[in-house]
Short mmCIF file of C-alpha atoms and ligand atoms in Angstrom, two decimals:
data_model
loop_
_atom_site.label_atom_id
_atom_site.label_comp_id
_atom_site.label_asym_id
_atom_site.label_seq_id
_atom_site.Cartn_x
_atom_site.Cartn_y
_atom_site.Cartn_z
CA UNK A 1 -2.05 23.95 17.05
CA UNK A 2 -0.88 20.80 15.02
CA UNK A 3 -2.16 19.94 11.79
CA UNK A 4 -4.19 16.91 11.28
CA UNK A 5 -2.22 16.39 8.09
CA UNK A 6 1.60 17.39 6.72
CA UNK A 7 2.48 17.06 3.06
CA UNK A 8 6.18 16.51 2.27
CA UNK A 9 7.21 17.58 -1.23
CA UNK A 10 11.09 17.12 -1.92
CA UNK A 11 12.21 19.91 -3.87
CA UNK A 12 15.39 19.76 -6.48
CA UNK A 13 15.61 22.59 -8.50
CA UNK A 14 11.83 22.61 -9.02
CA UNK A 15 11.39 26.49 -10.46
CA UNK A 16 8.87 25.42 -12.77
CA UNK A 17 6.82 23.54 -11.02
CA UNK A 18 6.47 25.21 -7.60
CA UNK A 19 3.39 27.49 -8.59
CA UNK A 20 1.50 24.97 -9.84
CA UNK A 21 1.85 22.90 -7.78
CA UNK A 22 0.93 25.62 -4.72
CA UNK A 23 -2.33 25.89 -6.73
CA UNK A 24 -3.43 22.28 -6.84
CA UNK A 25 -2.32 21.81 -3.76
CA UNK A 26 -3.88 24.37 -1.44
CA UNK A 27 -6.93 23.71 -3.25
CA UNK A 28 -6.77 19.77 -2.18
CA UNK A 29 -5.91 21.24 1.47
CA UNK A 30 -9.15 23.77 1.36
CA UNK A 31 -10.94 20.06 0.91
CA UNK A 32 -9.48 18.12 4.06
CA UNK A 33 -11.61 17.42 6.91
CA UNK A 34 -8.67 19.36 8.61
CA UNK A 35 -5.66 21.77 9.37
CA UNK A 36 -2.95 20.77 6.79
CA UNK A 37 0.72 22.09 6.72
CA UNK A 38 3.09 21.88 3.60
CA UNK A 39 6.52 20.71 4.39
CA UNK A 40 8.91 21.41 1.16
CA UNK A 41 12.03 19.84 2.19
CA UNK A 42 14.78 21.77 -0.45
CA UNK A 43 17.44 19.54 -1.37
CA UNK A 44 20.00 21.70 -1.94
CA UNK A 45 18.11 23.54 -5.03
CA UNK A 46 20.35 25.27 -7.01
CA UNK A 47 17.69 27.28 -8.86
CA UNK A 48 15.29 29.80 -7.60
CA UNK A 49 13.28 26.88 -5.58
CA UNK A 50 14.23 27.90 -2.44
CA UNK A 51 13.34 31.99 -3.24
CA UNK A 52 10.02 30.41 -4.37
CA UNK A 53 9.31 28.81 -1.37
CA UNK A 54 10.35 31.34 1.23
CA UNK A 55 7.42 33.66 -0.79
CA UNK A 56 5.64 31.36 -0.29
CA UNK A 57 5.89 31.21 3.42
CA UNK A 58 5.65 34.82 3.34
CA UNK A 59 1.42 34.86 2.24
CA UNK A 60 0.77 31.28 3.84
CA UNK A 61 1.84 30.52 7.11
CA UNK A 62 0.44 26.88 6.42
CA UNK A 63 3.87 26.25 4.13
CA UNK A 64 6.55 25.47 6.53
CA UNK A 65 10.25 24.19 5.08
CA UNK A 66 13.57 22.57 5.78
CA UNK A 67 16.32 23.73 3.29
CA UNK A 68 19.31 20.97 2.82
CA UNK A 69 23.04 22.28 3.03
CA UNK A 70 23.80 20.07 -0.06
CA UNK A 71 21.80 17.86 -2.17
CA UNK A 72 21.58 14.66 0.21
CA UNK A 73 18.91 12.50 -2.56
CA UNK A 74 15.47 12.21 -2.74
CA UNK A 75 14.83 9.61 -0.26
CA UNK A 76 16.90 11.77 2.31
CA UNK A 77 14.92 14.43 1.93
CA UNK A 78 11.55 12.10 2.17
CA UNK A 79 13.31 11.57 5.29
CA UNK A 80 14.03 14.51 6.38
CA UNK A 81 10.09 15.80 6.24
CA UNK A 82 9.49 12.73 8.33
CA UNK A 83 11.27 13.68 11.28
CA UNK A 84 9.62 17.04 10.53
CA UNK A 85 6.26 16.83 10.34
CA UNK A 86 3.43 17.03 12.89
CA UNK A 87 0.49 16.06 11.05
CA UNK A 88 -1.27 12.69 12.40
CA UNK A 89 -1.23 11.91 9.02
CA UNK A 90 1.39 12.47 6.63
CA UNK A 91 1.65 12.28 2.82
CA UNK A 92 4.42 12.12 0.58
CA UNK A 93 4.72 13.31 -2.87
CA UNK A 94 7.00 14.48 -5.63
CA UNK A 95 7.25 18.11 -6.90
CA UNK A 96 6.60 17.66 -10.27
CA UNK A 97 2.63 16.79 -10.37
CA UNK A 98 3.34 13.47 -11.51
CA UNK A 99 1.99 12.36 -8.46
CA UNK A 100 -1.67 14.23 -8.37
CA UNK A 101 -2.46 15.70 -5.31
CA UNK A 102 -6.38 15.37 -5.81
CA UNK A 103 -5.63 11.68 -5.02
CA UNK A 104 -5.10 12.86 -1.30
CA UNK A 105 -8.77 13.00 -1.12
CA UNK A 106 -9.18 9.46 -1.23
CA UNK A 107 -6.30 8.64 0.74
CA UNK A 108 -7.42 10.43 3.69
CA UNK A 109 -10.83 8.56 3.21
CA UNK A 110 -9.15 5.49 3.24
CA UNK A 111 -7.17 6.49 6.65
CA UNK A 112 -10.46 7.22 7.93
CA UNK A 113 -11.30 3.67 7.05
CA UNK A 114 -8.47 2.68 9.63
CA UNK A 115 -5.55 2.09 6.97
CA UNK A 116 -2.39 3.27 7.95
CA UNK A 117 -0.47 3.20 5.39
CA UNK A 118 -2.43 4.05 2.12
CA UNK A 119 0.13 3.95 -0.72
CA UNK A 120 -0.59 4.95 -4.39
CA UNK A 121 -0.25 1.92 -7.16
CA UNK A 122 0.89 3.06 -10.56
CA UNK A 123 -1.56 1.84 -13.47
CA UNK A 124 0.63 3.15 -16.00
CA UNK A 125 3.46 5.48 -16.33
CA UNK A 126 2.55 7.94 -19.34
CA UNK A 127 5.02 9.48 -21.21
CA UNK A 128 8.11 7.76 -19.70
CA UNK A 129 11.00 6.41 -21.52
CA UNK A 130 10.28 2.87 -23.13
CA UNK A 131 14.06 1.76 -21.72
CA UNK A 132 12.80 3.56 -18.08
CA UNK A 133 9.51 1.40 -17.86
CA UNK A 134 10.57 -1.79 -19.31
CA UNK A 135 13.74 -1.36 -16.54
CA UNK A 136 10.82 -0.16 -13.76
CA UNK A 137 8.58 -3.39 -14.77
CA UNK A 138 11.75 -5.64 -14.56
CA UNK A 139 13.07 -4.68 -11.10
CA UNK A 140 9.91 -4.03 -9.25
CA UNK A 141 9.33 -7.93 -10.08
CA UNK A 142 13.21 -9.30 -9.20
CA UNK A 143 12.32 -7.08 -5.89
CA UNK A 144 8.88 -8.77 -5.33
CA UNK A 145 10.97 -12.23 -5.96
CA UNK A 146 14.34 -11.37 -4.09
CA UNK A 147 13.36 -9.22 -1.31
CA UNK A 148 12.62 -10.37 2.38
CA UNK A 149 9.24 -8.35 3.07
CA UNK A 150 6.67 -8.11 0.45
CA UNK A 151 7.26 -4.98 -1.72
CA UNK A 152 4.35 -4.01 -3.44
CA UNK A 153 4.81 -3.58 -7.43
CA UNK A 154 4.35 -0.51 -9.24
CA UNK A 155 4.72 1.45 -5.86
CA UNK A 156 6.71 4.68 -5.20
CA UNK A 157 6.58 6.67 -2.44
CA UNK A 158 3.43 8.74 -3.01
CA UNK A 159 1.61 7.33 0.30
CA UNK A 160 -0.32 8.43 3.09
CA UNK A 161 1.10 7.05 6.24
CA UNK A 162 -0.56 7.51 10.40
CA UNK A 163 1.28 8.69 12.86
CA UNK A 164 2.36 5.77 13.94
CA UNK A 165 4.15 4.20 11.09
CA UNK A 166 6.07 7.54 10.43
CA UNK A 167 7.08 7.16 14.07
CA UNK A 168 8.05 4.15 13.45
CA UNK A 169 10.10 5.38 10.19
CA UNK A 170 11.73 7.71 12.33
CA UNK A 171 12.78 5.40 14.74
CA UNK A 172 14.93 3.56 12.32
CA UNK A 173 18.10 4.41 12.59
CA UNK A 174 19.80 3.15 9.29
CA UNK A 175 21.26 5.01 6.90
CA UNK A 176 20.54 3.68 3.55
CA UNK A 177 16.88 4.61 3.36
CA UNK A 178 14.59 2.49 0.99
CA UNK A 179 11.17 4.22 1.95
CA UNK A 180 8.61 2.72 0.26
CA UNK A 181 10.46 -1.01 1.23
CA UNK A 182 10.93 0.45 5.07
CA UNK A 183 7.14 1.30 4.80
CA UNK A 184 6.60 -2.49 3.72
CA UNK A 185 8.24 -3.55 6.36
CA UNK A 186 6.85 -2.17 9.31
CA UNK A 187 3.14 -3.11 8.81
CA UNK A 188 -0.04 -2.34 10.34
CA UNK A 189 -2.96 -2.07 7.85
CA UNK A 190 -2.20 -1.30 4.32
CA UNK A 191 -3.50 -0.53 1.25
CA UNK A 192 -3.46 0.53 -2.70
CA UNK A 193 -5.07 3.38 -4.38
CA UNK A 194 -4.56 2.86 -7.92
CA UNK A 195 -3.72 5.28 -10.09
CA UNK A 196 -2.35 6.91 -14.09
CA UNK A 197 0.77 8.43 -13.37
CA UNK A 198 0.86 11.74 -15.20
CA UNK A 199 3.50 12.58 -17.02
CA UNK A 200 6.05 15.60 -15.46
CA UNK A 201 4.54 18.56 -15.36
CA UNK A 202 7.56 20.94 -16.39
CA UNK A 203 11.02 20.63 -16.26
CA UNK A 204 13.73 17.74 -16.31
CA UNK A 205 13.84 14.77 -14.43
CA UNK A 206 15.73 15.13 -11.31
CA UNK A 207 15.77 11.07 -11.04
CA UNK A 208 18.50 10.45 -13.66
CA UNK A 209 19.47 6.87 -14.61
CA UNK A 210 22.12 6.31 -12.27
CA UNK A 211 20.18 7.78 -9.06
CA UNK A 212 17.74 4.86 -10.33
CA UNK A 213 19.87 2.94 -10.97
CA UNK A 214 21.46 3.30 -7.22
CA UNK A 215 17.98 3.35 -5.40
CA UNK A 216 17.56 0.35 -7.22
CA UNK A 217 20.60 -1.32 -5.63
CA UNK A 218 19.82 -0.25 -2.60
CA UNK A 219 16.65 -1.56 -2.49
CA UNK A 220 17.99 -4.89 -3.69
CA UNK A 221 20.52 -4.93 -1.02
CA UNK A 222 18.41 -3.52 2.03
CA UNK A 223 15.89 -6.23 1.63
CA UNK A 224 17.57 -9.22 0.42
CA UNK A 225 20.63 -11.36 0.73
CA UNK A 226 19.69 -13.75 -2.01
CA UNK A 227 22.98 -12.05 -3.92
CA UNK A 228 25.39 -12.83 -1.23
CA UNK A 229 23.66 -16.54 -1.57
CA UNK A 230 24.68 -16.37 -5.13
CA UNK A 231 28.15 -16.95 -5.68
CA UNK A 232 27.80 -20.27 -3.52
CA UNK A 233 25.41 -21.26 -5.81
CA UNK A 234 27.78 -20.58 -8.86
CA UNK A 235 30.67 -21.99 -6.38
CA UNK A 236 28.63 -25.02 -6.51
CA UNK A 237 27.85 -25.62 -9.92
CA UNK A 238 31.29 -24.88 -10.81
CA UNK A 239 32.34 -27.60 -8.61
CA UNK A 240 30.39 -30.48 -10.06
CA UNK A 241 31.14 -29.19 -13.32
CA UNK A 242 34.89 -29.94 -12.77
CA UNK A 243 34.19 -33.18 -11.53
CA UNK A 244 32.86 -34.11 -13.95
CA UNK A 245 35.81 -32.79 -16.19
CA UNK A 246 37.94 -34.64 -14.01
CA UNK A 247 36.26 -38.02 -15.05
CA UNK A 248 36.16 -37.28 -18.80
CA UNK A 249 39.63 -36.32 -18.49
CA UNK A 250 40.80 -39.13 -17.14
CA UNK A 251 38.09 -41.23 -19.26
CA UNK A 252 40.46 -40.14 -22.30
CA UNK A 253 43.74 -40.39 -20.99
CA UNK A 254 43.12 -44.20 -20.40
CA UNK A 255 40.89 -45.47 -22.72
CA UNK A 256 40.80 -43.14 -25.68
CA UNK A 257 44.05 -43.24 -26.91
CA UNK A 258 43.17 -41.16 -29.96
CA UNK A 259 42.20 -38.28 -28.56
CA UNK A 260 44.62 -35.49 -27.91
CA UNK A 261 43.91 -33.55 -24.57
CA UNK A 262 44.46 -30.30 -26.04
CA UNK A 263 42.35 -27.39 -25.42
CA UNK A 264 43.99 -24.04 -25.15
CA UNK A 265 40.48 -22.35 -26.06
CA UNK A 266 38.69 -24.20 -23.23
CA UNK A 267 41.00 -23.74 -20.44
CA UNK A 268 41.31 -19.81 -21.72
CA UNK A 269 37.39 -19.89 -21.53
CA UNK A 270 37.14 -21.46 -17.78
CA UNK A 271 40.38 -19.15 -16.58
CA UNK A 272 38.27 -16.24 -17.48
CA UNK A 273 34.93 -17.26 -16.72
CA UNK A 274 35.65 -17.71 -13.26
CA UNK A 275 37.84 -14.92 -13.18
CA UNK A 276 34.60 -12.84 -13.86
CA UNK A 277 32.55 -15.01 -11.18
CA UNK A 278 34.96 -13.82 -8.27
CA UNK A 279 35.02 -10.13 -9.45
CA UNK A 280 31.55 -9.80 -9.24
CA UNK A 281 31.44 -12.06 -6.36
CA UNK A 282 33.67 -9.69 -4.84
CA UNK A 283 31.53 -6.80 -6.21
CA UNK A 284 28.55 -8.01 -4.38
CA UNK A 285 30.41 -8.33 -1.33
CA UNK A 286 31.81 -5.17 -1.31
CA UNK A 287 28.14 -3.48 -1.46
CA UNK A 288 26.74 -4.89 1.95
CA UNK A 289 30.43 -4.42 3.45
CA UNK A 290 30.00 -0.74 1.83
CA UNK A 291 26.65 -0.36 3.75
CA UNK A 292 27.55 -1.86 6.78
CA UNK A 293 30.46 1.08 6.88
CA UNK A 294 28.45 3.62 6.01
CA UNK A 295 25.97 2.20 9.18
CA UNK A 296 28.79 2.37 11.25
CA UNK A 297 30.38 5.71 10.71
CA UNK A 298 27.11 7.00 11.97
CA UNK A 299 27.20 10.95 10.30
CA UNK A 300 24.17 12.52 10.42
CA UNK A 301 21.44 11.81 7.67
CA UNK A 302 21.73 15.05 6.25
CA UNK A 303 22.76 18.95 7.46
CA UNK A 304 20.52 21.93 7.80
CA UNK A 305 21.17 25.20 6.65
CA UNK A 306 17.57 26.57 7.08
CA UNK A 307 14.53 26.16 9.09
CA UNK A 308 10.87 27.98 9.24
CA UNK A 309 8.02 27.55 10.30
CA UNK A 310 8.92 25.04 13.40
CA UNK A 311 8.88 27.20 16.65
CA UNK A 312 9.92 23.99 19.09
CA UNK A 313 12.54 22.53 17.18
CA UNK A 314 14.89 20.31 19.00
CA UNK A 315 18.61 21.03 17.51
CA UNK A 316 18.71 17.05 17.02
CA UNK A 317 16.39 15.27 15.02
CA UNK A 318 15.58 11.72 15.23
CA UNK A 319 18.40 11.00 12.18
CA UNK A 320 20.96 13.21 13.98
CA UNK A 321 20.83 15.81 11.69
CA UNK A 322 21.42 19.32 13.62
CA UNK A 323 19.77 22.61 12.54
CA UNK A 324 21.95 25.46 12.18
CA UNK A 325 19.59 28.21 11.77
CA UNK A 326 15.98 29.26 12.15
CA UNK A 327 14.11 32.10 10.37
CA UNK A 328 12.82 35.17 12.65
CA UNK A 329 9.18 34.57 11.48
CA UNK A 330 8.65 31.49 13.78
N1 LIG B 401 14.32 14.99 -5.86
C1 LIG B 401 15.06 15.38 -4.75
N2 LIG B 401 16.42 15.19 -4.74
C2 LIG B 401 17.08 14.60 -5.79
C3 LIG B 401 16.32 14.16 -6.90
C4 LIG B 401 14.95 14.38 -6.90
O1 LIG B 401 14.50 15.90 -3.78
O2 LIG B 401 18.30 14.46 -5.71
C5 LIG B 401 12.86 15.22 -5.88
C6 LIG B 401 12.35 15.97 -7.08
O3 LIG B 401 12.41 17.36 -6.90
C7 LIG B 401 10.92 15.47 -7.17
C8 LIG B 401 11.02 14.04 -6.67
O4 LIG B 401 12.23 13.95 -5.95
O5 LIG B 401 10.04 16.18 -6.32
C9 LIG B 401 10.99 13.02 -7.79
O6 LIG B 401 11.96 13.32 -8.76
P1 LIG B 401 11.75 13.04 -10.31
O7 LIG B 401 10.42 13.55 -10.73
O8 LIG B 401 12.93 13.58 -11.05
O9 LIG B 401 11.81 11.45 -10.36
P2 LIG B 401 10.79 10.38 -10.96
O10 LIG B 401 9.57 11.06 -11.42
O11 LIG B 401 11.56 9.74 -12.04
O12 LIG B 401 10.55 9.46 -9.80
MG1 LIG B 402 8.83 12.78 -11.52
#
């Protein structure tokens, strides 16, 4: 039989949470109108995670997993439980309970409503880094200004999506994987839940600066080409600036014979000012040319070292990823 709804959790080295987080959410899944399954997709967990989910598996045939080779990234594994799941509708959330799974309630309400994507909108981020929210509140809004489609604010990837948007997800075939913008993208009826992110229930944040940092990039760069547009603007300006240099310069030279045209300081200044506009000119460049090779080497999204709980699996995926092994249980 397949399950009305599949939850995804992505799992990195989540020991601390995983009980917990079992206990809140089999609860919410007693309270669906409907079979659930729970998908953990381990990202290469180097901590007893995996251990802790396999026992799991063991007393609840409803927990079904995927277990990662290496750590491929949060938004791989997100991934990942796409191409996975059977559920007609299908909700993603983090490990550490800073997404609350009660809030599933509502969302399948909302589905019910005919929404088919119902995403969760952050109200406030408790407990998180001054530096991490004042960075969040700043590039959610460049993103909003920048980007192609129209990203909601404040959004992660806690969502409910139908069936057809996640087959639609997993019919994308590109490699760098912005979810919550692909999600954007594709359509059909959407809408908020708002909500008070909690702060993490245990352990450390998985998410460190530069993973932010790097989703951040690649959300820039998936969805808009406004930075590629930018150097021509700076081109530009630089341009007409030397024009007009050109007309003061030869303004003095003819008519202002006391003025001595030197200016070791300003030509140092310009030299090196547009020194650093063609480096990170350059830079920009090189990370769509970066993408576009990564696009066209075409590896797999990620590699499989364990499966359970999927009797039919194909060995290819929708991402090309191929599984290597299954357990004996399904
Ligand atoms: N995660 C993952 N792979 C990674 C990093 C994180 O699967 O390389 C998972 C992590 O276990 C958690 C979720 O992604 O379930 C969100 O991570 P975290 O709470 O550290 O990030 P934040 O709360 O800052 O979004
Ligand atoms: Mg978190």
């Amino acid at each position: 039989m397949e399950p009305l709804y599949s939850l995804i959790v992505p799992i990195y080295n989540e020991e601390a949470n995983i009980a917990e987080l079992y206990r809140r959410v089999s609860a919410v899944m007693e309270q669906l109108d409907g079979d659930a399954e729970l998908l953990f997709v381990d990202d290469g967990s180097r901590d007893r995670s995996l251990a802790m989910i396999q026992a799991l598996r063991q007393q609840d045939s409803r927990v079904c997993y995927l277990s990662f080779a290496r750590n491929f990234g949060h938004q791989i594994a997100v991934t990942a439980g796409l191409n996975f799941a059977r559920g007609k509708a299908v909700v993603v959330m983090d490990a550490d309970l800073q997404d609350p799974p009660e809030l599933i309630l509502d969302m399948a309400e909302q589905w019910h409503q005919g929404y088919h994507v119902v995403y969760a909108q952050r109200t406030q981020r408790r407990q998180e880094s001054l530096l991490k929210r004042g960075f969040a509140y700043v590039f959610y809004r460049l993103l909003t200004r920048l980007a192609d489609v129209d990203i909601p604010t404040d959004t992660g990837d806690f969502c409910l999506m139908d069936r057809q948007v996640v087959s639609v997800l997993n019919a994308m075939p590109e490699r760098n994987r912005y979810i919550r913008g692909l999600r954007a993208w594709i359509g059909f009826r959407q809408t908020a839940i708002r909500f008070e992110r909690d702060p993490r229930f245990a352990g450390e944040v998985k998410y460190t600066f530069r993973k932010s940092l790097s989703l951040g990039i690649n959300g820039l760069v998936s969805f808009s080409k406004v930075p590629l547009r930018l150097s021509t603007y700076v081109g530009l300006i630089a341009a007409a600036i030397a024009l007009l240099m050109v007309v003061l310069v030869l303004y003095w030279r003819f008519f202002d014979p006391n003025s001595r045209l030197t200016g070791f300081a300003t030509i140092a200044v310009a030299i090196f000012f547009l020194g650093a506009v063609q480096l990170i000119s350059i830079g920009i460049l090189g990370e769509y040319i970066g993408r576009i090779y990564e696009e066209v080497k075409g590896r797999p999204l990620y590699t499989l070292a364990e499966v359970a709980g999927f009797p039919n699996i194909q060995r290819s995926t929708p991402n090309g990823a191929i599984a290597v092994r299954h357990d004996s249980t399904s």
